[in-house]
Tab-separated table of C-alpha atoms in Angstrom:
chain	number	residue	atom	x	y	z
R	949	MET	CA	215.071	-156.912	-114.184
R	950	THR	CA	212.872	-153.731	-113.563
R	951	THR	CA	209.528	-153.078	-111.994
R	952	ALA	CA	206.625	-155.238	-113.175
R	953	THR	CA	204.106	-153.685	-115.223
R	954	GLY	CA	201.452	-151.860	-113.178
R	955	SER	CA	203.588	-151.723	-110.051
R	956	ARG	CA	205.269	-148.620	-108.660
R	957	PRO	CA	208.997	-147.763	-109.316
R	958	ARG	CA	211.185	-149.109	-106.630
R	959	ILE	CA	214.329	-147.517	-104.978
R	960	ALA	CA	216.878	-149.649	-102.951
R	961	LEU	CA	217.998	-147.700	-99.885
R	962	ILE	CA	221.300	-149.135	-99.369
R	963	GLY	CA	222.808	-148.777	-95.857
R	964	ASP	CA	222.649	-150.124	-92.362
R	965	HIS	CA	219.423	-148.667	-90.883
R	966	GLY	CA	219.744	-146.577	-87.753
R	967	LYS	CA	223.407	-145.682	-88.033
R	968	SER	CA	222.685	-142.212	-89.075
R	969	PRO	CA	220.380	-139.378	-87.964
R	970	ALA	CA	219.460	-139.072	-91.661
R	971	HIS	CA	217.688	-142.499	-91.506
R	972	ALA	CA	214.837	-141.309	-89.304
R	973	ARG	CA	214.255	-138.153	-91.467
R	974	LEU	CA	214.097	-140.324	-94.505
R	975	ASP	CA	211.504	-142.739	-92.894
R	976	SER	CA	209.418	-139.592	-92.061
R	977	PHE	CA	208.718	-138.570	-95.675
R	978	ARG	CA	209.696	-141.560	-97.955
R	979	GLY	CA	206.033	-142.625	-98.028
R	980	GLU	CA	205.192	-139.207	-100.025
R	981	LEU	CA	207.476	-140.050	-102.756
R	982	ASP	CA	205.810	-141.217	-105.949
R	983	VAL	CA	208.036	-144.421	-105.828
R	984	ASP	CA	208.477	-147.300	-103.508
R	985	THR	CA	211.385	-147.517	-101.152
R	986	GLU	CA	212.876	-150.450	-99.544
R	987	TRP	CA	215.653	-150.681	-97.073
R	988	VAL	CA	218.475	-153.041	-98.157
R	989	PRO	CA	221.088	-153.738	-95.512
R	990	SER	CA	224.559	-153.545	-96.926
R	991	GLU	CA	225.100	-157.064	-95.724
R	992	ASN	CA	222.477	-158.224	-97.985
R	993	VAL	CA	224.258	-156.780	-101.290
R	994	THR	CA	226.394	-159.658	-102.664
R	995	GLY	CA	226.261	-158.536	-106.253
R	996	PRO	CA	223.947	-157.110	-109.049
R	997	GLU	CA	221.570	-159.976	-108.404
R	998	SER	CA	220.830	-158.581	-105.056
R	999	LEU	CA	219.391	-155.487	-106.710
R	1000	GLU	CA	217.236	-157.053	-109.279
R	1001	GLY	CA	213.615	-155.472	-109.401
R	1002	PHE	CA	214.937	-152.087	-108.298
R	1003	ASP	CA	214.609	-148.964	-110.798
R	1004	GLY	CA	217.010	-146.730	-108.615
R	1005	ILE	CA	219.768	-147.022	-106.253
R	1006	TRP	CA	220.330	-144.677	-103.255
R	1007	VAL	CA	223.323	-145.161	-101.015
R	1008	VAL	CA	222.385	-143.397	-97.794
R	1009	PRO	CA	224.579	-142.033	-95.028
R	1010	GLY	CA	226.051	-144.291	-92.315
R	1011	SER	CA	229.680	-144.898	-93.384
R	1012	PRO	CA	231.572	-147.104	-92.664
R	1013	TYR	CA	229.102	-149.694	-93.707
R	1014	GLU	CA	229.078	-153.199	-92.445
R	1015	ASN	CA	229.691	-154.411	-95.976
R	1016	LYS	CA	231.844	-152.000	-98.019
R	1017	ASP	CA	232.157	-154.402	-100.946
R	1018	GLY	CA	228.535	-154.717	-101.346
R	1019	VAL	CA	228.005	-150.954	-101.305
R	1020	LEU	CA	230.732	-150.634	-103.928
R	1021	SER	CA	229.003	-153.316	-105.899
R	1022	ALA	CA	225.751	-151.496	-105.825
R	1023	VAL	CA	227.407	-148.125	-106.954
R	1024	ARG	CA	229.198	-149.955	-109.880
R	1025	HIS	CA	225.811	-151.754	-110.844
R	1026	ALA	CA	224.125	-148.360	-111.159
R	1027	ARG	CA	226.963	-146.552	-112.914
R	1028	GLU	CA	227.649	-149.285	-115.551
R	1029	ASN	CA	223.886	-150.003	-116.395
R	1030	GLY	CA	222.465	-146.483	-116.510
R	1031	ILE	CA	220.281	-147.080	-113.415
R	1032	PRO	CA	219.583	-143.695	-111.561
R	1033	TYR	CA	221.803	-143.212	-108.517
R	1034	LEU	CA	221.799	-140.914	-105.555
R	1035	GLY	CA	224.692	-141.138	-102.856
R	1036	THR	CA	224.545	-138.892	-99.990
R	1037	CYS	CA	227.623	-138.553	-97.432
R	1038	GLY	CA	228.818	-142.170	-97.235
R	1039	GLY	CA	227.142	-142.553	-100.802
R	1040	PHE	CA	229.176	-139.726	-102.158
R	1041	GLN	CA	232.214	-141.228	-100.821
R	1042	HIS	CA	231.692	-144.683	-102.008
R	1043	ALA	CA	230.981	-143.467	-105.456
R	1044	LEU	CA	234.231	-141.943	-105.701
R	1045	ILE	CA	236.147	-145.002	-104.310
R	1046	GLU	CA	234.300	-147.204	-106.902
R	1047	TYR	CA	235.221	-144.770	-109.661
R	1048	ALA	CA	238.671	-144.304	-108.547
R	1049	ARG	CA	239.285	-148.154	-108.387
R	1050	THR	CA	237.346	-149.220	-111.511
R	1051	VAL	CA	237.814	-146.408	-113.860
R	1052	VAL	CA	241.075	-144.638	-112.744
R	1053	GLY	CA	242.877	-147.858	-111.994
R	1054	LEU	CA	243.626	-146.859	-108.341
R	1055	THR	CA	242.674	-150.274	-107.258
R	1056	ASP	CA	243.649	-149.694	-103.647
R	1057	ALA	CA	241.772	-146.512	-103.274
R	1058	ASP	CA	240.055	-146.482	-99.872
R	1059	ASP	CA	238.348	-144.739	-96.887
R	1060	VAL	CA	240.710	-144.446	-93.895
R	1061	GLN	CA	237.847	-145.257	-91.743
R	1062	TYR	CA	238.117	-148.771	-93.023
R	1063	ASP	CA	242.016	-148.821	-93.254
R	1064	PRO	CA	243.942	-145.991	-91.565
R	1065	GLU	CA	247.036	-147.200	-93.514
R	1066	ALA	CA	245.352	-147.323	-96.893
R	1067	PRO	CA	248.146	-147.086	-99.559
R	1068	THR	CA	245.823	-144.758	-101.641
R	1069	PRO	CA	243.741	-142.796	-98.856
R	1070	LEU	CA	241.012	-141.328	-101.108
R	1071	ILE	CA	238.722	-140.474	-98.304
R	1072	VAL	CA	240.198	-138.763	-95.527
R	1073	PRO	CA	239.120	-136.489	-92.257
R	1074	LEU	CA	237.925	-133.223	-93.325
R	1075	SER	CA	240.003	-130.214	-92.388
R	1076	CYS	CA	236.934	-128.795	-90.588
R	1077	CYS	CA	234.383	-131.173	-89.228
R	1078	LEU	CA	231.011	-130.641	-90.658
R	1079	ALA	CA	228.857	-132.692	-88.307
R	1080	GLY	CA	225.624	-130.682	-88.023
R	1081	GLU	CA	226.939	-127.726	-89.903
R	1082	GLN	CA	225.224	-125.582	-92.743
R	1083	SER	CA	227.693	-124.548	-95.398
R	1084	PRO	CA	227.306	-122.501	-98.616
R	1085	LEU	CA	227.550	-124.707	-101.875
R	1086	LEU	CA	228.856	-123.345	-105.253
R	1087	LEU	CA	227.221	-125.008	-108.002
R	1088	THR	CA	229.021	-125.774	-111.194
R	1089	ALA	CA	227.236	-124.124	-114.243
R	1090	GLY	CA	225.536	-126.551	-116.563
R	1091	SER	CA	225.689	-129.421	-114.333
R	1092	ARG	CA	222.890	-131.785	-113.574
R	1093	LEU	CA	223.096	-130.544	-109.826
R	1094	ALA	CA	222.849	-127.053	-110.813
R	1095	ALA	CA	219.691	-127.854	-112.905
R	1096	VAL	CA	218.099	-129.140	-109.742
R	1097	TYR	CA	218.520	-125.649	-108.230
R	1098	ASP	CA	217.144	-123.900	-111.389
R	1099	ASP	CA	220.719	-123.025	-112.451
R	1100	ALA	CA	221.466	-121.214	-109.295
R	1101	GLU	CA	225.162	-120.498	-108.727
R	1102	LEU	CA	225.012	-120.713	-104.883
R	1103	THR	CA	222.888	-122.273	-102.203
R	1104	THR	CA	223.353	-123.507	-98.665
R	1105	GLU	CA	223.308	-127.165	-97.686
R	1106	THR	CA	223.373	-129.179	-94.427
R	1107	TYR	CA	226.077	-131.633	-93.583
R	1108	HIS	CA	226.647	-134.210	-90.870
R	1109	CYS	CA	230.071	-135.718	-91.906
R	1110	LYS	CA	233.711	-135.778	-90.792
R	1111	TYR	CA	235.226	-137.319	-93.904
R	1112	GLY	CA	235.542	-136.089	-97.520
R	1113	LEU	CA	237.596	-136.455	-100.675
R	1114	ASN	CA	241.614	-136.135	-100.423
R	1115	SER	CA	242.222	-133.132	-102.625
R	1116	GLU	CA	245.247	-134.686	-104.030
R	1117	PHE	CA	242.827	-136.913	-106.039
R	1118	VAL	CA	240.500	-134.183	-107.612
R	1119	ASP	CA	242.353	-133.770	-110.744
R	1120	ARG	CA	242.995	-137.410	-111.278
R	1121	LEU	CA	239.134	-138.099	-111.002
R	1122	THR	CA	238.179	-135.050	-113.069
R	1123	ASP	CA	240.670	-136.246	-115.852
R	1124	ALA	CA	238.884	-139.517	-115.957
R	1125	GLY	CA	235.416	-138.039	-116.320
R	1126	VAL	CA	234.126	-137.263	-113.004
R	1127	LEU	CA	232.271	-133.680	-112.952
R	1128	PHE	CA	232.758	-131.986	-109.551
R	1129	SER	CA	229.439	-130.126	-109.565
R	1130	GLY	CA	229.207	-128.563	-105.984
R	1131	TRP	CA	232.184	-126.916	-104.143
R	1132	ASP	CA	232.509	-125.228	-100.814
R	1133	THR	CA	233.847	-121.510	-100.676
R	1134	GLU	CA	237.443	-122.687	-100.273
R	1135	GLY	CA	237.531	-125.026	-103.279
R	1136	ALA	CA	236.830	-128.302	-101.774
R	1137	PRO	CA	234.428	-130.604	-103.642
R	1138	ARG	CA	231.198	-131.333	-101.991
R	1139	ALA	CA	229.348	-132.982	-104.835
R	1140	ALA	CA	230.017	-135.028	-108.032
R	1141	GLU	CA	228.321	-136.566	-111.128
R	1142	VAL	CA	228.979	-138.666	-114.029
R	1143	PRO	CA	228.163	-136.829	-117.368
R	1144	GLY	CA	226.410	-138.914	-119.837
R	1145	HIS	CA	224.772	-141.065	-117.257
R	1146	PRO	CA	220.952	-140.519	-117.019
R	1147	PHE	CA	221.346	-139.583	-113.254
R	1148	PHE	CA	224.309	-140.365	-111.128
R	1149	ILE	CA	224.908	-137.678	-108.289
R	1150	GLY	CA	226.768	-137.852	-105.198
R	1151	THR	CA	226.725	-135.258	-102.431
R	1152	LEU	CA	228.741	-135.089	-99.291
R	1153	PHE	CA	225.725	-132.866	-97.882
R	1154	GLN	CA	222.605	-134.711	-96.690
R	1155	PRO	CA	219.261	-133.385	-98.374
R	1156	GLU	CA	217.526	-135.866	-95.965
R	1157	LEU	CA	218.192	-133.711	-92.978
R	1158	VAL	CA	216.111	-130.778	-94.294
R	1159	SER	CA	213.340	-132.802	-95.670
R	1160	GLY	CA	210.189	-133.877	-94.060
R	1161	PRO	CA	206.609	-134.628	-94.653
R	1162	GLY	CA	205.422	-131.939	-97.211
R	1163	ASN	CA	208.880	-130.492	-97.412
R	1164	ILE	CA	211.146	-132.810	-99.603
R	1165	HIS	CA	214.399	-131.384	-100.944
R	1166	PRO	CA	214.466	-130.629	-104.552
R	1167	LEU	CA	217.461	-133.171	-105.199
R	1168	ILE	CA	215.364	-135.960	-103.885
R	1169	LYS	CA	212.378	-134.963	-105.844
R	1170	ALA	CA	214.534	-135.018	-109.035
R	1171	PHE	CA	216.014	-138.341	-108.280
R	1172	ALA	CA	212.601	-140.039	-107.699
R	1173	ALA	CA	211.478	-138.402	-110.822
R	1174	GLU	CA	214.278	-139.830	-112.909
R	1175	VAL	CA	213.735	-143.274	-111.126
R	1176	ALA	CA	210.158	-143.108	-112.329
R	1177	ALA	CA	211.276	-142.084	-115.952
R	1178	HIS	CA	213.858	-144.913	-116.066
R	1179	ALA	CA	211.136	-147.500	-114.887
R	1180	ALA	CA	208.595	-146.389	-117.566
R	1181	VAL	CA	211.051	-147.006	-120.536
R	1182	THR	CA	212.682	-150.087	-118.957
R	1183	VAL	CA	209.667	-152.327	-118.174
């Protein structure tokens, strides 16, 4: 079920409110988006039925989440049903975990924050902590993410994270259909998308941190626009 006729498109902000500095930033500008947004605690996501009535899903920073399985369920629901998805920081990490488990077949892929002894440690500590850091981002030509930046090749983004993708799994995910569309200058993946999906982008950087009233990051604007377009054709 999608937005009822005459109402505004709706985005579910999935996460545990207050766990990340990005949440306050998001609250400062979300009222300016041309869509409605609603916080959905991860503990409240028990399956696709928990997300009925939403036209877009945004898994916000704040990993590890109170309900990892609920977050992964939301990611899968968006990916398999063509629902616009944005995952920032933890939302990037969990999008890769869901894809690795469901599509690649790495059923025990995990984030070591949940299980330090994970048999398949997909998300691991970064070689260099990016908490509060700005870093260059190389964009993959022809990607949906590059289009957000008017097909630029290089930009700078802001991070607040300590964990990222284990480089040992980049090729496995790529071979299974993931397009890594953003990289740091040393070749580590910082953004990913699913080609063929209307809008499925995850970023390790946090566009919320550089957004505010009257100054919303272009990736967030692009996501909101896609949510509105999706709602218009699925009512």
